[in-house]
Amino acid sequence: MLSLGRQTGAIARSEALFTLHPGEFFSTMRILVSLFLLAQIVSCDGSLPAPAPRPDAGGADDTHAAAPPDLLASDTPAPQVEIADDIDSPSSDVEPIDACVADCLERECGDDGCGGSCGDCSDGHVCSRDGVCFACTPDCGARVCGGDGCGGVCGECADNEVCNMFGRCQCVPDCSDVECGDDGCGGSCGDCPLGWVCADSEGACHEPCIPDCREGCCGEDGCGGLCAERCAAIGLICDTDSCGCTGGGPCALLPELVACDVLAPEPSTPEDVAAYYLDYAVPLYCDGEAFKQRDVTVFGLDAGDVQLFMFGEVHGSHELGRMSADIFELLVRKGRVNTLTMEIGVDMSAPLDEFVRTGGGMLGDAGWLERLPRGMFIRTLVERARLLTYAGYPLFVFGADIPMLPSSAVGVVERLSDELSETRDHVLPLPAVSRWGGVDRNEAREWRDSVLDHRDAICDELGDSDDCEWFVQYTNAVWLSAVTSSGALQRLSPALQYEFFSRREEFIYFVYRTYLPDESFLIYSHMGAAHTAKVESERDGFASAAARLDADYPVTAGRIYSTTPAYGPNSRIRYGGEIYDLPAEPWALSRALESAPITEYQVSTWRPSSDCVKRPHLGLRSSQDVLYSEAYDAFTWVRQLTPESGGYMSEGGTFKSTSAFDPAPLILERRDAIAAARANLRRSLKAD
């Protein structure tokens, strides 16, 4: 997995949010084309050429201007010619004179200049451009199609392929008369609108039937299926008495959680370690009688009663986002989760929440969500949350990371500074914001340093400690967001990179505390594994957000269940529009499971086996230099990660602000609502 330190280059490329606006490019091109055309119609001496005479123009002056000078000077009348009526038209039998003369002088082969031939060369010889036969040896090398250099071919391509300049058959996508589905070359002819499905046989998008199982799992779902299948999809069975999902998963391979007074020594040989993991790793895919299905029931059992479930991932894979969505659905349906958060800017909280509640807004109506790769965690989780909300499970959604747009942070600081009078001059003027919501990173840093030099005076005037923290965090966020949006992270000095990552973790910790005010919020969180480690990294030298939440925040202290991804060799991800090869991690676990019959497993990082054998590799460290057994509760192991595909963002697309998108008021409205809820809770507790 990519550590905080090792993510520097990739993150900087993946978080660049700003590109040249298309309108600016085409305006420039129109100016250049106009200048070019003007140059073509201006004569060499700088004057414009005289206009050509109009054939239909009347008047003697126009006629004389168009006639040759010698005819104008003659008084001789034009001769009159009479045409006899009895002259026959030319005979159709007369052959036209052939003006082409064949030329084979000094040529022994090739074209004679008139469509004929000067002769053919013998076998093993070819004709040169000069009409001379010379010996030729065919040479295809690595070419599988196209010419062999001697007039022959190196092979033929299939009907849907063309031979490229390198002698390779290249598939030609065919999306004629279709709007979605396979393009014949492994690509896509397009995605359907959110929630619609593609009939591959027709290549057309259809509005899907949405199953309705709000009355329970008994009976049909209104779309030709049974509601009981919804239980099976999340590893449960349908109780026909209560019509609710209950019981264990169909795999019947759940671990027995036992309390061990004495542990047997852990296995030591590679063979014994492999056998141990094969016996006690829990498959996340199970073979049924007629189909194969995912069963994530183990997470509901292993996680116990937790306040915060954190799914850690390595970004850019096709598999982890979908696995996470299945675990999220299981926990929601079991009543263990009512809030979803992800590694996306906090300024996207309102649009995310609106889409989950209504299916519309900026993410739905404007199609922003559809531009994300189909396996990306943001898309899979938000779409699943929308379906769960429709099925009767109310959910709250928020982004937990620094703002995507610097303008969002600037807007929050601006509104907080409205409460200032004596110290307002220390804050203004604010950094300039571009039309797309960007801020110059150097200007942002100088402004931030200047403002925080007066932090004590500003906080004294604000009075409230919460207002002070909001002001400080969003002042820092202006610079943090400016760095990511400008793609400049890799160009920062090591000291500034360290400051960036540590300040970012502080902001994420601040967001969690803001949106998790009490135990009524049961949160499912999906973030990079560097953020979900529950101990401080000895290599990085600062604590992750999860480490602070697990140690310092009373609502979540000791009540976090965190996972980390594990994967086998030949894994690949897409990050920042580029494909990266990943070595197996951790190697010891992957070596044991790479030949296992199932491709996905849950493996506890610390729990002994059900027969009280100590787990091997308890001293194994991650790439962030933390002990797996201390930082995480379980591995989510995938035999081979594959790059997420499709979507605008995977092709280098970006999210840009518009004048209609101003999240700052919504961010502060949410802050005020949480503060009011806290005050009401305190009053009710005092009354009791």
XYZ file of C-alpha atoms in Angstrom:
688
model
C 0.000 0.000 0.000
C 1.092 3.559 -0.486
C 2.244 5.246 2.703
C 1.784 8.893 3.564
C 5.395 9.516 2.705
C 5.414 7.419 -0.449
C 2.166 8.885 -1.688
C 3.791 12.282 -2.204
C 4.336 12.087 -5.970
C 1.194 10.143 -6.770
C -1.072 12.236 -4.557
C 0.285 15.451 -6.012
C -0.570 14.276 -9.501
C -3.957 12.818 -8.537
C -5.178 15.797 -6.582
C -4.510 18.454 -9.240
C -7.955 20.014 -9.728
C -7.380 22.700 -12.308
C -6.901 22.571 -16.084
C -7.027 25.164 -18.902
C -10.646 26.050 -19.473
C -11.825 24.902 -22.922
C -13.264 28.327 -23.729
C -9.849 29.979 -23.298
C -8.246 27.492 -25.670
C -10.799 27.884 -28.437
C -10.840 31.685 -28.149
C -7.080 31.700 -28.743
C -7.427 29.377 -31.725
C -10.123 31.549 -33.325
C -7.824 34.600 -33.155
C -4.914 32.729 -34.735
C -7.050 31.347 -37.560
C -8.473 34.807 -38.317
C -4.986 36.319 -38.547
C -3.842 33.526 -40.849
C -6.751 33.975 -43.240
C -6.229 37.742 -43.337
C -2.584 37.230 -44.294
C -3.601 35.061 -47.255
C -5.785 37.737 -48.848
C -3.378 40.657 -48.464
C -0.988 41.172 -51.424
C 2.754 41.377 -51.008
C 2.835 45.215 -51.126
C 0.287 45.408 -48.358
C -2.720 46.318 -50.553
C -5.844 44.274 -51.073
C -6.381 42.777 -54.617
C -9.040 44.310 -56.857
C -12.383 42.503 -56.723
C -13.163 40.142 -59.594
C -15.813 41.357 -62.110
C -19.297 39.989 -61.630
C -20.515 38.043 -64.694
C -24.094 39.252 -64.276
C -23.252 42.938 -63.816
C -24.791 45.272 -66.422
C -23.537 48.539 -68.013
C -21.001 49.431 -70.712
C -18.346 50.304 -68.185
C -18.470 46.855 -66.652
C -18.296 45.207 -70.101
C -15.305 47.231 -71.219
C -13.504 46.570 -67.987
C -13.780 42.849 -68.586
C -12.735 42.898 -72.318
C -9.159 42.697 -73.753
C -7.660 46.092 -74.743
C -7.131 45.213 -78.489
C -10.822 44.450 -78.964
C -11.827 47.714 -77.384
C -9.741 49.688 -79.928
C -11.199 47.963 -83.077
C -14.149 49.288 -85.100
C -14.413 46.095 -87.175
C -17.714 44.353 -86.618
C -17.596 40.827 -85.344
C -18.013 38.183 -88.127
C -21.329 36.391 -88.367
C -21.321 32.569 -88.545
C -24.216 30.553 -89.867
C -24.671 26.936 -88.875
C -26.351 24.661 -91.361
C -29.279 22.671 -90.123
C -28.296 19.513 -92.023
C -24.862 18.989 -90.522
C -24.803 15.693 -88.695
C -23.416 15.352 -85.205
C -20.078 13.543 -84.847
C -20.334 9.788 -85.210
C -20.258 7.794 -81.988
C -18.096 5.207 -83.770
C -15.112 7.513 -83.922
C -12.590 6.499 -81.245
C -10.971 9.317 -79.260
C -7.309 9.914 -79.812
C -5.169 8.355 -77.023
C -2.819 11.120 -75.877
C -0.810 8.814 -73.529
C 2.418 7.299 -74.880
C 3.792 4.329 -72.963
C 7.389 4.724 -71.844
C 9.412 1.630 -70.942
C 12.772 2.950 -72.062
C 15.393 1.716 -69.614
C 12.650 0.035 -67.534
C 12.198 -3.713 -67.241
C 9.281 -3.730 -64.843
C 6.629 -1.596 -63.201
C 4.210 0.982 -64.591
C 4.622 2.201 -68.169
C 3.053 5.555 -67.393
C -0.235 4.739 -69.099
C -1.683 2.143 -66.795
C 0.149 -0.737 -68.418
C 3.220 -2.706 -67.375
C 6.835 -2.788 -68.532
C 7.180 -6.357 -67.311
C 7.202 -8.552 -64.221
C 10.106 -9.633 -62.064
C 10.966 -13.250 -61.401
C 10.331 -14.971 -58.088
C 12.398 -13.559 -55.262
C 12.804 -10.214 -56.994
C 10.839 -6.988 -56.742
C 10.568 -3.910 -58.904
C 12.185 -0.689 -57.749
C 10.770 2.772 -58.352
C 13.200 3.101 -61.263
C 11.788 0.010 -62.980
C 14.706 -2.288 -62.158
C 14.257 -5.805 -60.744
C 16.373 -6.598 -57.694
C 16.604 -9.469 -55.248
C 14.515 -9.011 -52.035
C 14.288 -11.039 -48.814
C 10.970 -10.620 -46.938
C 11.467 -9.246 -43.399
C 8.556 -9.246 -40.971
C 10.479 -9.304 -37.703
C 7.907 -8.708 -34.972
C 5.260 -7.562 -37.452
C 2.129 -9.700 -37.686
C 0.439 -7.722 -40.455
C 1.166 -5.261 -43.235
C 3.877 -5.360 -45.892
C 6.943 -7.583 -45.648
C 9.145 -5.203 -47.645
C 9.009 -7.337 -50.775
C 5.460 -6.850 -51.950
C 4.027 -9.543 -49.733
C 2.232 -9.359 -46.391
C 3.184 -10.450 -42.874
C -0.338 -11.515 -42.017
C -3.967 -10.458 -42.021
C -5.958 -8.767 -39.272
C -9.454 -9.678 -38.169
C -12.462 -7.901 -39.663
C -12.707 -5.480 -36.728
C -8.981 -4.687 -36.740
C -6.581 -2.548 -38.741
C -2.843 -2.892 -39.142
C -1.023 -0.015 -37.489
C 2.332 1.491 -38.405
C 4.138 -0.955 -36.117
C 2.758 -4.027 -37.874
C 0.344 -4.833 -35.076
C -3.348 -5.555 -35.463
C -5.281 -2.874 -33.633
C -8.908 -3.286 -32.701
C -11.261 -0.630 -34.067
C -14.023 0.220 -31.589
C -17.512 0.087 -33.049
C -20.172 2.100 -31.253
C -22.410 2.795 -34.239
C -26.114 2.838 -33.348
C -25.462 2.067 -29.656
C -25.225 4.227 -26.536
C -23.697 1.833 -24.029
C -22.085 -1.564 -23.639
C -19.004 -3.194 -25.119
C -17.321 -1.446 -28.055
C -15.874 -4.719 -29.348
C -12.377 -3.914 -28.131
C -12.733 -4.322 -24.388
C -13.779 -0.704 -23.923
C -17.139 0.929 -23.426
C -19.490 2.764 -25.749
C -20.660 4.849 -22.823
C -22.265 4.681 -19.416
C -25.956 4.858 -18.784
C -27.445 7.593 -16.590
C -27.075 6.913 -12.899
C -29.325 4.055 -11.862
C -30.125 2.908 -15.418
C -28.879 -0.351 -16.884
C -27.438 -1.253 -20.261
C -28.938 -4.051 -22.312
C -25.752 -5.284 -23.970
C -27.641 -7.139 -26.669
C -29.272 -3.860 -27.757
C -26.635 -1.360 -26.696
C -29.402 0.784 -25.206
C -29.975 2.210 -21.731
C -33.121 1.251 -19.861
C -34.591 2.601 -16.666
C -34.228 -0.253 -14.195
C -36.809 -1.748 -11.951
C -35.901 -0.877 -8.354
C -36.681 -3.759 -5.972
C -39.037 -2.807 -3.152
C -38.538 -4.877 -0.038
C -39.523 -2.294 2.537
C -42.135 -4.684 3.955
C -39.503 -7.317 4.728
C -37.852 -10.225 2.990
C -40.982 -12.325 2.468
C -42.518 -12.328 -0.997
C -41.463 -10.778 -4.289
C -39.501 -7.595 -4.822
C -41.648 -6.238 -7.674
C -38.952 -6.855 -10.266
C -39.350 -10.576 -10.810
C -37.129 -11.546 -7.902
C -37.580 -12.561 -4.280
C -36.842 -10.255 -1.370
C -35.137 -13.167 0.347
C -32.326 -12.771 -2.196
C -31.468 -9.413 -0.585
C -30.714 -11.261 2.643
C -28.527 -13.800 0.882
C -26.610 -11.020 -0.882
C -25.298 -9.796 2.477
C -24.681 -13.203 4.000
C -27.964 -13.563 5.908
C -31.106 -15.676 5.593
C -34.766 -14.650 5.572
C -36.746 -15.419 8.728
C -40.209 -16.236 7.364
C -41.869 -15.541 10.729
C -40.606 -11.967 11.122
C -39.822 -11.399 7.413
C -36.462 -9.992 8.435
C -32.887 -10.879 7.516
C -31.212 -12.863 10.241
C -28.747 -15.632 10.983
C -25.301 -16.465 9.668
C -24.150 -16.413 6.097
C -24.587 -19.243 3.633
C -20.862 -19.987 3.748
C -21.090 -21.333 7.306
C -17.367 -20.644 7.691
C -17.483 -17.958 10.377
C -14.758 -18.139 13.013
C -15.566 -19.164 16.530
C -14.523 -16.325 18.841
C -13.091 -17.894 21.974
C -11.276 -16.590 25.031
C -7.922 -18.322 25.410
C -6.134 -18.480 28.755
C -3.066 -20.151 27.252
C -1.857 -19.915 23.666
C 0.028 -22.601 21.802
C 3.153 -21.362 19.975
C 2.607 -19.881 16.565
C 3.582 -21.919 13.492
C 7.090 -21.190 12.278
C 7.787 -23.070 9.048
C 6.425 -21.673 5.756
C 4.354 -24.814 5.296
C 2.775 -24.570 8.768
C 2.106 -20.836 8.365
C 0.362 -21.427 5.036
C -1.727 -24.207 6.544
C -2.667 -21.944 9.479
C -3.947 -19.147 7.250
C -5.776 -21.531 4.942
C -7.579 -22.989 7.969
C -8.499 -19.721 9.695
C -8.726 -17.066 6.986
C -12.409 -16.376 6.354
C -13.475 -16.500 2.685
C -15.402 -13.448 1.463
C -16.714 -15.368 -1.536
C -18.697 -18.552 -1.210
C -19.747 -21.129 -3.780
C -23.465 -21.803 -3.624
C -25.295 -24.573 -5.410
C -26.017 -22.441 -8.476
C -23.992 -19.274 -8.122
C -21.059 -17.588 -6.454
C -21.746 -14.782 -4.005
C -19.925 -12.523 -1.594
C -20.442 -13.102 2.115
C -19.083 -10.397 4.432
C -20.913 -11.555 7.554
C -17.606 -12.002 9.358
C -17.187 -8.235 9.666
C -20.481 -7.893 11.507
C -19.331 -10.539 13.955
C -15.655 -9.625 14.288
C -16.208 -5.869 14.638
C -18.385 -6.248 17.707
C -20.025 -3.155 19.171
C -17.968 -0.313 17.689
C -18.610 3.378 17.200
C -16.473 3.782 14.098
C -15.804 1.129 11.442
C -12.868 2.185 9.243
C -12.232 0.433 5.927
C -8.676 1.198 4.833
C -7.767 0.891 1.180
C -5.063 1.498 -1.390
C -6.664 3.856 -3.895
C -7.326 2.993 -7.516
C -8.415 -0.662 -7.540
C -11.520 -2.245 -9.005
C -12.069 -4.670 -6.113
C -11.801 -2.759 -2.818
C -14.525 -0.178 -3.499
C -17.095 -2.874 -4.223
C -16.037 -4.970 -1.240
C -16.394 -1.901 0.968
C -19.900 -1.196 -0.354
C -20.991 -4.740 0.548
C -19.604 -4.446 4.088
C -21.273 -1.051 4.463
C -24.645 -2.478 3.397
C -24.335 -5.392 5.826
C -23.651 -3.058 8.768
C -26.463 -0.674 7.804
C -29.027 -3.471 7.553
C -27.891 -4.823 10.929
C -28.456 -1.399 12.524
C -24.747 -0.980 13.234
C -24.179 2.054 10.958
C -26.233 5.178 10.205
C -23.533 7.540 8.888
C -21.157 7.286 5.922
C -17.936 9.230 5.481
C -15.176 8.993 2.874
C -11.840 10.434 1.844
C -13.309 13.337 -0.085
C -13.373 17.057 0.657
C -15.613 18.261 3.457
C -17.000 20.839 1.017
C -18.660 17.947 -0.864
C -20.704 16.932 2.209
C -23.879 18.781 1.238
C -23.976 17.489 -2.378
C -23.262 13.944 -1.161
C -25.965 14.089 1.478
C -28.479 15.585 -0.979
C -27.893 12.830 -3.521
C -28.272 10.064 -0.934
C -31.558 11.576 0.280
C -33.091 12.569 -3.073
C -31.077 11.037 -5.904
C -30.626 14.510 -7.402
C -28.631 17.658 -6.869
C -25.190 18.333 -8.291
C -24.113 14.677 -8.151
C -27.278 13.294 -9.724
C -28.772 15.961 -11.983
C -25.430 17.284 -13.236
C -23.982 13.784 -13.630
C -20.807 14.401 -11.607
C -20.990 10.999 -9.925
C -21.217 9.224 -13.282
C -17.853 10.680 -14.290
C -16.075 8.659 -11.626
C -14.681 5.193 -12.428
C -17.236 2.481 -11.867
C -15.201 0.723 -9.168
C -14.109 3.871 -7.329
C -15.130 3.836 -3.663
C -16.867 7.227 -3.810
C -19.200 6.080 -6.562
C -19.888 2.565 -5.235
C -20.550 3.704 -1.660
C -22.715 6.711 -2.516
C -24.825 4.736 -4.984
C -25.255 1.965 -2.403
C -26.202 4.513 0.254
C -28.844 5.918 -2.099
C -30.372 2.454 -2.607
C -30.371 1.790 1.135
C -32.070 5.120 1.801
C -34.729 4.219 -0.775
C -35.177 0.881 0.993
C -35.996 2.678 4.239
C -32.612 3.098 5.968
C -32.017 6.832 6.610
C -28.345 7.754 6.320
C -26.205 10.846 6.831
C -23.145 11.373 4.600
C -20.154 13.713 4.885
C -16.671 14.177 3.435
C -13.826 13.929 5.953
C -10.854 15.397 4.079
C -9.500 18.911 3.425
C -11.685 20.944 1.025
C -11.423 20.019 -2.638
C -11.594 23.699 -3.543
C -9.499 26.371 -1.826
C -12.397 28.774 -2.341
C -14.447 26.692 0.125
C -11.916 27.251 2.909
C -11.603 30.943 2.011
C -15.405 31.275 2.211
C -15.544 29.780 5.708
C -12.753 32.064 6.979
C -14.457 35.069 5.404
C -17.729 34.360 7.220
C -16.003 33.705 10.524
C -14.079 36.978 10.193
C -17.398 38.844 9.931
C -17.575 38.423 13.708
C -14.293 40.332 14.124
C -13.757 44.076 14.429
C -10.509 44.895 16.257
C -8.518 42.057 14.677
C -10.274 41.972 11.293
C -7.366 43.767 9.611
C -5.122 40.815 10.539
C -7.291 38.575 8.333
C -8.054 40.836 5.389
C -7.430 40.935 2.536
C -8.147 37.266 1.862
C -6.201 35.373 -0.821
C -7.468 35.975 -4.367
C -9.709 33.210 -5.712
C -9.691 32.253 -9.415
C -12.831 31.698 -11.455
C -12.484 27.945 -10.844
C -12.031 28.201 -7.079
C -8.231 28.055 -6.981
C -5.772 29.992 -4.841
C -2.063 30.560 -5.432
C -0.258 28.260 -2.979
C 2.562 30.700 -2.192
C 0.124 33.536 -1.550
C -1.975 31.165 0.587
C 1.009 30.184 2.731
C 2.189 33.756 3.289
C -1.358 34.825 4.184
C -1.817 31.859 6.544
C 1.467 32.522 8.368
C 0.586 36.190 8.748
C -2.891 35.444 10.126
C -1.731 32.768 12.574
C 0.922 35.123 13.932
C -2.083 36.930 15.473
C -3.912 33.762 16.463
C -4.211 34.562 20.178
C -5.647 38.028 19.584
C -8.135 36.732 16.994
C -9.273 33.871 19.232
C -9.671 36.233 22.190
C -12.039 38.378 20.137
C -13.961 35.352 18.835
C -14.415 34.289 22.446
C -15.746 30.763 21.851
C -13.115 28.000 21.774
C -15.022 26.120 19.051
C -15.048 29.232 16.845
C -11.327 29.599 17.435
C -10.621 26.029 16.338
C -12.798 26.426 13.253
C -10.950 29.598 12.335
C -7.504 28.031 12.792
C -8.351 24.791 10.985
C -9.867 26.492 7.946
C -7.037 29.036 7.811
C -4.659 26.085 7.517
C -7.033 24.439 5.034
C -6.662 27.369 2.609
C -2.986 26.474 2.175
C -3.516 22.685 2.272
C -6.173 22.828 -0.417
C -4.127 25.247 -2.528
C -1.224 22.768 -2.509
C -3.323 19.792 -3.636
C -5.315 21.728 -6.231
C -2.133 23.105 -7.813
C -0.403 19.711 -7.995
C 2.600 21.167 -6.175
C 2.964 18.664 -3.332
C 5.935 16.865 -4.883
C 7.741 20.181 -5.365
C 7.567 21.147 -1.685
C 10.633 20.873 0.497
C 10.763 17.865 2.877
C 9.938 20.173 5.784
C 6.848 21.543 4.038
C 5.757 18.058 2.971
C 5.955 16.941 6.588
C 3.907 19.983 7.619
C 1.360 19.272 4.885
C 0.730 15.674 5.962
C 0.636 16.431 9.689
C -1.701 19.423 9.218
C -3.928 17.319 6.985
C -4.307 14.638 9.667
C -5.157 17.359 12.191
C -7.897 18.654 9.879
C -9.344 15.158 9.308
C -9.397 14.586 13.078
C -11.182 17.939 13.472
C -13.823 16.976 10.871
C -14.559 13.649 12.574
C -15.045 15.337 15.933
C -17.344 17.900 14.304
C -19.578 15.350 12.589
C -19.425 12.763 15.382
C -20.634 14.798 18.376
C -22.055 11.880 20.362
C -22.670 8.141 20.348
C -25.864 8.400 18.287
C -23.726 8.664 15.139
C -22.543 5.196 14.114
C -20.020 5.807 11.360
C -18.700 3.738 8.465
C -15.535 5.346 7.101
C -13.669 4.550 3.885
C -10.212 6.130 3.604
C -6.658 5.303 2.609
C -5.058 2.867 5.053
C -2.530 5.505 6.126
C -5.433 7.442 7.701
C -6.989 4.389 9.395
C -3.923 3.156 11.344
C -4.744 3.291 15.059
C -1.163 3.946 16.192
C 1.353 6.650 15.374
C 3.761 5.901 12.560
C 7.339 5.762 13.866
C 8.613 6.590 10.389
C 6.328 9.565 9.695
C 6.571 10.946 13.213
C 2.943 12.040 13.609
C -0.339 10.349 14.470
C -3.035 9.591 11.911
C -6.609 10.726 12.417
C -7.596 7.201 13.491
C -4.822 7.081 16.103
C -6.082 10.310 17.675
C -9.705 9.211 17.550
C -8.831 5.889 19.193
C -6.697 7.455 21.926
C -8.017 10.957 22.646
C -11.663 11.438 21.590
C -14.064 10.118 24.282
C -16.826 9.151 21.830
C -14.578 6.786 19.850
C -11.724 5.938 22.252
C -11.201 2.174 22.228
C -14.253 1.698 19.971
C -12.734 1.681 16.477
C -12.514 -1.330 14.181
C -10.019 -0.747 11.382
C -9.059 -2.818 8.350
C -6.097 -2.591 5.992
C -5.799 -3.981 2.464
C -3.539 -6.905 1.635
C -2.918 -8.171 -1.878
C -0.937 -10.673 -3.862
C 1.733 -10.221 -6.535
C 1.028 -8.666 -9.942
C -1.476 -6.242 -8.419
C -2.015 -2.972 -10.269
C -3.900 0.264 -9.510
C -4.816 3.441 -11.359
C -3.747 6.574 -9.495
C -3.740 10.099 -10.874
C -4.542 8.759 -14.340
C -1.477 6.453 -14.349
C -1.118 2.697 -13.813
C 1.148 1.509 -10.990
C 2.446 -2.001 -10.275
C 2.306 -3.022 -6.606
C 4.387 -5.716 -4.921
C 2.559 -8.158 -2.675
C 1.839 -6.761 0.794
C 2.319 -8.203 3.264
C 4.403 -10.798 1.490
C 4.150 -13.418 4.241
C 0.346 -13.457 4.119
C 0.134 -13.367 0.327
C 2.606 -16.226 -0.010
C 0.334 -18.331 2.209
C -2.931 -17.494 0.422
C -1.933 -17.058 -3.223
C -2.791 -20.693 -4.009
C -6.004 -20.697 -1.926
C -9.257 -21.614 -3.734
C -10.948 -18.270 -2.939
C -9.673 -14.906 -4.196
C -10.762 -12.722 -1.228
C -10.362 -13.319 2.506
C -10.720 -11.582 5.852
C -7.782 -12.320 8.139
C -7.544 -11.089 11.716
C -4.273 -9.320 12.458
C -4.113 -10.374 16.114
C -6.873 -12.815 17.117
C -5.648 -16.380 17.834
C -7.276 -19.351 16.164
C -10.364 -20.998 17.602
C -8.150 -23.754 19.051
C -5.959 -21.142 20.787
C -2.917 -21.272 18.528
C -1.014 -17.992 18.540
C -1.289 -16.080 15.285
C 1.916 -15.895 13.228
C 3.537 -12.641 12.148
C 2.365 -10.575 15.116
C 5.585 -8.589 14.714
C 4.955 -7.868 11.045
C 5.253 -4.168 10.145
C 3.537 -2.187 7.382
C 5.114 0.211 4.917
C 4.209 3.030 7.346
C 6.391 1.241 9.919
C 3.533 0.318 12.244
C 2.765 -3.102 13.662
C -0.191 -4.550 11.790
C -1.444 -6.206 14.979
C -1.564 -2.828 16.781
C -2.667 -0.526 13.979
C -5.413 -2.658 12.408
C -7.905 -5.324 13.411
C -8.072 -7.245 10.138
C -6.691 -7.622 6.643
C -8.984 -7.542 3.627
C -6.921 -9.733 1.316
C -7.389 -9.809 -2.466
C -5.333 -12.149 -4.592
C -4.770 -9.557 -7.306
C -5.885 -5.929 -7.472
C -6.837 -4.623 -10.914
C -6.995 -0.931 -11.928
C -10.338 0.813 -11.727
C -11.574 1.695 -15.198
C -14.049 3.923 -16.982
C -15.211 7.338 -15.929
C -14.048 10.859 -16.600
C -11.829 11.159 -13.531
C -9.719 8.129 -14.486
C -8.861 9.870 -17.758
C -7.415 12.901 -15.996
C -10.666 14.813 -15.517
C -11.092 17.301 -12.704
C -13.748 18.857 -10.547
C -14.077 22.609 -10.852
C -16.126 25.134 -8.991
C -18.901 27.191 -10.484
C -20.450 30.384 -9.237
C -23.517 28.367 -8.211
C -21.492 26.055 -5.949
C -20.638 27.800 -2.692
C -20.413 25.231 0.116
C -19.165 27.604 2.841
C -22.666 28.559 4.129
C -23.701 24.885 4.186
C -20.568 23.918 6.130
C -21.327 26.552 8.774
C -25.026 25.659 8.876
C -24.047 22.089 9.715
C -21.697 23.360 12.427
C -24.519 25.417 13.996
C -26.959 22.488 13.829
C -24.513 20.195 15.626
C -23.805 22.846 18.257
C -27.559 23.255 18.879
C -27.996 19.468 19.171
C -25.168 19.308 21.701
C -26.711 22.118 23.748
C -30.110 20.376 23.756
C -28.481 17.132 24.848
C -26.676 18.860 27.727
C -29.931 20.514 28.869
C -31.823 17.210 28.771
C -29.095 15.465 30.782
C -29.197 18.220 33.414
C -32.998 17.988 33.597
C -32.783 14.248 34.238
